[in-house]
PDB file of C-alpha atoms in Angstrom:
ATOM      1  CA  UNK A  15     156.429 206.681  64.400  1.00 53.00           C
ATOM      2  CA  UNK A  16     156.048 203.152  64.699  1.00 63.00           C
ATOM      3  CA  UNK A  17     159.167 202.999  66.570  1.00 67.00           C
ATOM      4  CA  UNK A  18     158.127 205.739  68.865  1.00 57.00           C
ATOM      5  CA  UNK A  19     154.927 204.028  69.797  1.00 55.00           C
ATOM      6  CA  UNK A  20     156.622 200.828  70.363  1.00 59.00           C
ATOM      7  CA  UNK A  21     159.084 202.541  72.669  1.00 53.00           C
ATOM      8  CA  UNK A  22     156.376 204.417  74.507  1.00 51.00           C
ATOM      9  CA  UNK A  23     154.395 201.311  74.932  1.00 53.00           C
ATOM     10  CA  UNK A  24     157.456 199.460  75.992  1.00 52.00           C
ATOM     11  CA  UNK A  25     158.246 202.005  78.706  1.00 58.00           C
ATOM     12  CA  UNK A  26     154.809 202.045  80.329  1.00 61.00           C
ATOM     13  CA  UNK A  27     153.657 198.398  80.465  1.00 66.00           C
ATOM     14  CA  UNK A  28     155.653 195.291  80.963  1.00 71.00           C
ATOM     15  CA  UNK A  29     153.907 192.362  79.287  1.00 73.00           C
ATOM     16  CA  UNK A  30     155.332 189.916  81.826  1.00 79.00           C
ATOM     17  CA  UNK A  31     153.809 191.655  84.830  1.00 81.00           C
ATOM     18  CA  UNK A  32     149.996 191.640  84.769  1.00 79.00           C
ATOM     19  CA  UNK A  33     147.918 194.659  85.646  1.00 84.00           C
ATOM     20  CA  UNK A  34     146.929 194.822  89.338  1.00 88.00           C
ATOM     21  CA  UNK A  35     143.372 195.804  88.577  1.00 89.00           C
ATOM     22  CA  UNK A  36     142.907 192.852  86.268  1.00 90.00           C
ATOM     23  CA  UNK A  37     144.192 190.524  88.968  1.00 91.00           C
ATOM     24  CA  UNK A  38     141.841 192.078  91.525  1.00 95.00           C
ATOM     25  CA  UNK A  39     138.767 191.868  89.249  1.00 95.00           C
ATOM     26  CA  UNK A  40     139.619 188.298  88.305  1.00 94.00           C
ATOM     27  CA  UNK A  41     140.022 187.320  91.969  1.00 96.00           C
ATOM     28  CA  UNK A  42     136.699 188.929  92.926  1.00 97.00           C
ATOM     29  CA  UNK A  43     134.914 187.199  90.019  1.00 96.00           C
ATOM     30  CA  UNK A  44     136.516 183.883  90.997  1.00 97.00           C
ATOM     31  CA  UNK A  45     135.456 184.346  94.646  1.00 97.00           C
ATOM     32  CA  UNK A  46     131.866 185.117  93.575  1.00 97.00           C
ATOM     33  CA  UNK A  47     131.842 182.126  91.277  1.00 97.00           C
ATOM     34  CA  UNK A  48     133.227 179.901  94.069  1.00 97.00           C
ATOM     35  CA  UNK A  49     130.560 181.218  96.458  1.00 97.00           C
ATOM     36  CA  UNK A  50     127.775 180.412  93.956  1.00 96.00           C
ATOM     37  CA  UNK A  51     129.207 176.956  93.273  1.00 95.00           C
ATOM     38  CA  UNK A  52     129.664 176.203  96.992  1.00 95.00           C
ATOM     39  CA  UNK A  53     126.221 177.591  97.921  1.00 96.00           C
ATOM     40  CA  UNK A  54     124.030 176.123  95.142  1.00 95.00           C
ATOM     41  CA  UNK A  55     125.808 173.646  92.888  1.00 93.00           C
ATOM     42  CA  UNK A  56     127.676 171.509  95.446  1.00 95.00           C
ATOM     43  CA  UNK A  57     124.543 170.901  97.645  1.00 96.00           C
ATOM     44  CA  UNK A  58     122.593 169.855  94.535  1.00 94.00           C
ATOM     45  CA  UNK A  59     125.369 167.426  93.610  1.00 93.00           C
ATOM     46  CA  UNK A  60     125.545 166.174  97.226  1.00 95.00           C
ATOM     47  CA  UNK A  61     121.782 165.677  97.275  1.00 95.00           C
ATOM     48  CA  UNK A  62     121.920 163.755  93.988  1.00 95.00           C
ATOM     49  CA  UNK A  63     124.834 161.655  95.230  1.00 94.00           C
ATOM     50  CA  UNK A  64     123.004 160.936  98.516  1.00 94.00           C
ATOM     51  CA  UNK A  65     119.841 159.902  96.621  1.00 94.00           C
ATOM     52  CA  UNK A  66     121.852 157.642  94.332  1.00 94.00           C
ATOM     53  CA  UNK A  67     123.702 156.170  97.322  1.00 93.00           C
ATOM     54  CA  UNK A  68     120.387 155.506  99.109  1.00 91.00           C
ATOM     55  CA  UNK A  69     118.911 154.014  95.947  1.00 91.00           C
ATOM     56  CA  UNK A  70     121.935 151.772  95.451  1.00 91.00           C
ATOM     57  CA  UNK A  71     122.050 150.755  99.117  1.00 89.00           C
ATOM     58  CA  UNK A  72     118.277 150.256  99.122  1.00 87.00           C
ATOM     59  CA  UNK A  73     118.576 148.188  95.963  1.00 87.00           C
ATOM     60  CA  UNK A  74     121.353 146.157  97.531  1.00 89.00           C
ATOM     61  CA  UNK A  75     119.284 145.704 100.701  1.00 87.00           C
ATOM     62  CA  UNK A  76     116.261 144.705  98.625  1.00 88.00           C
ATOM     63  CA  UNK A  77     118.403 142.326  96.596  1.00 88.00           C
ATOM     64  CA  UNK A  78     119.831 140.825  99.796  1.00 90.00           C
ATOM     65  CA  UNK A  79     116.319 140.511 101.246  1.00 90.00           C
ATOM     66  CA  UNK A  80     115.087 138.935  98.023  1.00 91.00           C
ATOM     67  CA  UNK A  81     118.100 136.619  98.035  1.00 91.00           C
ATOM     68  CA  UNK A  82     117.405 135.640 101.654  1.00 92.00           C
ATOM     69  CA  UNK A  83     113.718 135.126 100.834  1.00 92.00           C
ATOM     70  CA  UNK A  84     114.608 133.035  97.786  1.00 92.00           C
ATOM     71  CA  UNK A  85     117.052 131.029  99.873  1.00 93.00           C
ATOM     72  CA  UNK A  86     114.406 130.463 102.545  1.00 92.00           C
ATOM     73  CA  UNK A  87     111.891 129.475  99.862  1.00 93.00           C
ATOM     74  CA  UNK A  88     114.447 127.083  98.370  1.00 93.00           C
ATOM     75  CA  UNK A  89     115.104 125.549 101.785  1.00 94.00           C
ATOM     76  CA  UNK A  90     111.355 125.228 102.378  1.00 93.00           C
ATOM     77  CA  UNK A  91     110.919 123.675  98.932  1.00 93.00           C
ATOM     78  CA  UNK A  92     113.717 121.210  99.621  1.00 93.00           C
ATOM     79  CA  UNK A  93     112.142 120.346 102.995  1.00 95.00           C
ATOM     80  CA  UNK A  94     108.731 119.881 101.368  1.00 93.00           C
ATOM     81  CA  UNK A  95     110.324 117.733  98.669  1.00 93.00           C
ATOM     82  CA  UNK A  96     112.052 115.619 101.318  1.00 95.00           C
ATOM     83  CA  UNK A  97     108.781 115.343 103.260  1.00 94.00           C
ATOM     84  CA  UNK A  98     106.912 114.423 100.076  1.00 93.00           C
ATOM     85  CA  UNK A  99     109.460 111.720  99.262  1.00 94.00           C
ATOM     86  CA  UNK A 100     109.233 110.368 102.807  1.00 94.00           C
ATOM     87  CA  UNK A 101     105.426 110.426 102.588  1.00 93.00           C
ATOM     88  CA  UNK A 102     105.550 108.652  99.213  1.00 93.00           C
ATOM     89  CA  UNK A 103     107.863 105.999 100.658  1.00 93.00           C
ATOM     90  CA  UNK A 104     105.556 105.587 103.662  1.00 93.00           C
ATOM     91  CA  UNK A 105     102.509 105.289 101.407  1.00 94.00           C
ATOM     92  CA  UNK A 106     104.365 102.791  99.206  1.00 94.00           C
ATOM     93  CA  UNK A 107     105.339 100.707 102.250  1.00 93.00           C
ATOM     94  CA  UNK A 108     101.784 100.911 103.607  1.00 93.00           C
ATOM     95  CA  UNK A 109     100.469  99.779 100.222  1.00 92.00           C
ATOM     96  CA  UNK A 110     102.927  96.878 100.166  1.00 93.00           C
ATOM     97  CA  UNK A 111     101.956  95.877 103.701  1.00 93.00           C
ATOM     98  CA  UNK A 112      98.270  96.216 102.862  1.00 92.00           C
ATOM     99  CA  UNK A 113      98.806  94.184  99.685  1.00 91.00           C
ATOM    100  CA  UNK A 114     100.592  91.477 101.675  1.00 92.00           C
ATOM    101  CA  UNK A 115      97.768  91.518 104.226  1.00 93.00           C
ATOM    102  CA  UNK A 116      95.140  91.291 101.489  1.00 94.00           C
ATOM    103  CA  UNK A 117      97.093  88.463  99.876  1.00 92.00           C
ATOM    104  CA  UNK A 118      97.298  86.638 103.205  1.00 92.00           C
ATOM    105  CA  UNK A 119      93.575  87.183 103.771  1.00 92.00           C
ATOM    106  CA  UNK A 120      92.792  85.894 100.289  1.00 92.00           C
ATOM    107  CA  UNK A 121      95.002  82.838 100.857  1.00 92.00           C
ATOM    108  CA  UNK A 122      93.297  82.244 104.186  1.00 92.00           C
ATOM    109  CA  UNK A 123      89.867  82.618 102.589  1.00 91.00           C
ATOM    110  CA  UNK A 124      90.904  80.301  99.755  1.00 90.00           C
ATOM    111  CA  UNK A 125      92.158  77.719 102.253  1.00 92.00           C
ATOM    112  CA  UNK A 126      88.959  78.066 104.299  1.00 91.00           C
ATOM    113  CA  UNK A 127      86.887  77.724 101.126  1.00 90.00           C
ATOM    114  CA  UNK A 128      88.949  74.717 100.035  1.00 90.00           C
ATOM    115  CA  UNK A 129      88.514  73.173 103.479  1.00 90.00           C
ATOM    116  CA  UNK A 130      84.769  73.884 103.379  1.00 90.00           C
ATOM    117  CA  UNK A 131      84.474  72.418  99.886  1.00 91.00           C
ATOM    118  CA  UNK A 132      86.566  69.425 100.937  1.00 90.00           C
ATOM    119  CA  UNK A 133      84.445  68.938 104.059  1.00 90.00           C
ATOM    120  CA  UNK A 134      81.257  69.338 102.062  1.00 90.00           C
ATOM    121  CA  UNK A 135      82.552  66.842  99.497  1.00 89.00           C
ATOM    122  CA  UNK A 136      83.477  64.453 102.327  1.00 90.00           C
ATOM    123  CA  UNK A 137      79.988  64.829 103.816  1.00 89.00           C
ATOM    124  CA  UNK A 138      78.450  64.275 100.394  1.00 90.00           C
ATOM    125  CA  UNK A 139      80.708  61.268  99.800  1.00 91.00           C
ATOM    126  CA  UNK A 140      79.747  59.861 103.217  1.00 88.00           C
ATOM    127  CA  UNK A 141      76.070  60.455 102.464  1.00 88.00           C
ATOM    128  CA  UNK A 142      76.373  58.835  99.048  1.00 87.00           C
ATOM    129  CA  UNK A 143      78.310  55.924 100.539  1.00 83.00           C
ATOM    130  CA  UNK A 144      75.695  55.526 103.246  1.00 84.00           C
ATOM    131  CA  UNK A 145      72.989  55.669 100.577  1.00 84.00           C
ATOM    132  CA  UNK A 146      74.940  53.147  98.507  1.00 81.00           C
ATOM    133  CA  UNK A 147      75.400  50.890 101.563  1.00 77.00           C
ATOM    134  CA  UNK A 148      71.714  51.123 102.341  1.00 78.00           C
ATOM    135  CA  UNK A 149      70.806  50.456  98.725  1.00 79.00           C
ATOM    136  CA  UNK A 150      73.273  47.577  98.580  1.00 75.00           C
ATOM    137  CA  UNK A 151      71.932  46.128 101.831  1.00 71.00           C
ATOM    138  CA  UNK A 152      68.423  46.125 100.525  1.00 72.00           C
ATOM    139  CA  UNK A 153      69.476  44.710  97.168  1.00 76.00           C
ATOM    140  CA  UNK A 154      71.904  42.238  98.690  1.00 71.00           C
ATOM    141  CA  UNK A 155      69.259  41.325 101.264  1.00 68.00           C
ATOM    142  CA  UNK A 156      66.644  40.652  98.636  1.00 72.00           C
ATOM    143  CA  UNK A 157      69.139  38.771  96.473  1.00 72.00           C
ATOM    144  CA  UNK A 158      70.412  36.798  99.450  1.00 69.00           C
ATOM    145  CA  UNK A 159      66.882  35.957 100.536  1.00 69.00           C
ATOM    146  CA  UNK A 160      65.974  34.899  97.051  1.00 72.00           C
ATOM    147  CA  UNK A 161      69.191  32.880  96.710  1.00 72.00           C
ATOM    148  CA  UNK A 162      68.711  31.291 100.129  1.00 68.00           C
ATOM    149  CA  UNK A 163      65.159  30.431  99.167  1.00 69.00           C
ATOM    150  CA  UNK A 164      66.386  28.749  96.037  1.00 73.00           C
ATOM    151  CA  UNK A 165      69.071  26.855  97.968  1.00 76.00           C
ATOM    152  CA  UNK A 166      66.755  25.763 100.731  1.00 66.00           C
ATOM    153  CA  UNK A 167      63.985  25.146  98.329  1.00 62.00           C
ATOM    154  CA  UNK A 168      61.460  27.234 100.236  1.00 62.00           C
ATOM    155  CA  UNK A 169      60.481  30.826  99.900  1.00 60.00           C
ATOM    156  CA  UNK A 170      61.685  33.006 102.717  1.00 60.00           C
ATOM    157  CA  UNK A 171      59.003  35.613 102.794  1.00 62.00           C
ATOM    158  CA  UNK A 172      59.300  36.495 106.446  1.00 63.00           C
ATOM    159  CA  UNK A 173      60.822  39.968 106.484  1.00 64.00           C
ATOM    160  CA  UNK A 174      62.224  39.760 110.017  1.00 68.00           C
ATOM    161  CA  UNK A 175      63.961  36.498 109.317  1.00 66.00           C
ATOM    162  CA  UNK A 176      65.312  37.706 105.984  1.00 66.00           C
ATOM    163  CA  UNK A 177      66.543  40.930 107.614  1.00 69.00           C
ATOM    164  CA  UNK A 178      68.425  38.894 110.259  1.00 73.00           C
ATOM    165  CA  UNK A 179      69.993  36.706 107.610  1.00 68.00           C
ATOM    166  CA  UNK A 180      71.062  39.748 105.552  1.00 70.00           C
ATOM    167  CA  UNK A 181      72.454  41.537 108.600  1.00 76.00           C
ATOM    168  CA  UNK A 182      74.445  38.481 109.667  1.00 78.00           C
ATOM    169  CA  UNK A 183      75.760  38.069 106.121  1.00 74.00           C
ATOM    170  CA  UNK A 184      76.816  41.732 105.859  1.00 74.00           C
ATOM    171  CA  UNK A 185      78.400  41.666 109.311  1.00 80.00           C
ATOM    172  CA  UNK A 186      80.445  38.677 108.252  1.00 80.00           C
ATOM    173  CA  UNK A 187      81.488  40.523 105.079  1.00 76.00           C
ATOM    174  CA  UNK A 188      82.464  43.626 107.039  1.00 78.00           C
ATOM    175  CA  UNK A 189      84.519  41.663 109.528  1.00 83.00           C
ATOM    176  CA  UNK A 190      86.308  39.894 106.693  1.00 81.00           C
ATOM    177  CA  UNK A 191      87.039  43.152 104.863  1.00 76.00           C
ATOM    178  CA  UNK A 192      88.185  44.829 108.106  1.00 74.00           C
ATOM    179  CA  UNK A 193      90.526  41.904 108.823  1.00 74.00           C
ATOM    180  CA  UNK A 194      91.911  42.084 105.268  1.00 72.00           C
ATOM    181  CA  UNK A 195      92.506  45.886 105.516  1.00 66.00           C
ATOM    182  CA  UNK A 196      94.604  45.513 108.684  1.00 62.00           C
TER     183      UNK A 196
END
């Protein structure tokens, strides 16, 4: 019996040729599945891909904008740094010039003060010399009058006469000292 069934089964169905109804049902199921995938799944994937693409491109655009902004900020910083260095150099040069001017003013003031002190000292020296000359004249005059009185043997109490004698004596001394200095 086993052999009979095997023969009967062997006569009716060839295992190498599939059943037509199975092929038809499989094709219809595949077509329905393809329709569902094409109608619902593919648009969802496309939407997700588009969102990711926009996000990536937006991120790239933002990164490029941030890079450009950072580059502009760096350029501005470098310009400000250059300007600050130039300003510092200008301030330094101004300070040097001002220092030189102050130094020159102080030297000028010191020279003016030295000249004033020197002039004041010269005036004081002249005044003291004049006072000394006057004092010496009166002392020399009184000594000369007294000496002349002793030589002559008479007292010379006449002030006008003694003043003339003293003046003539001092004039002679001055002319002798002026002749010796030349």
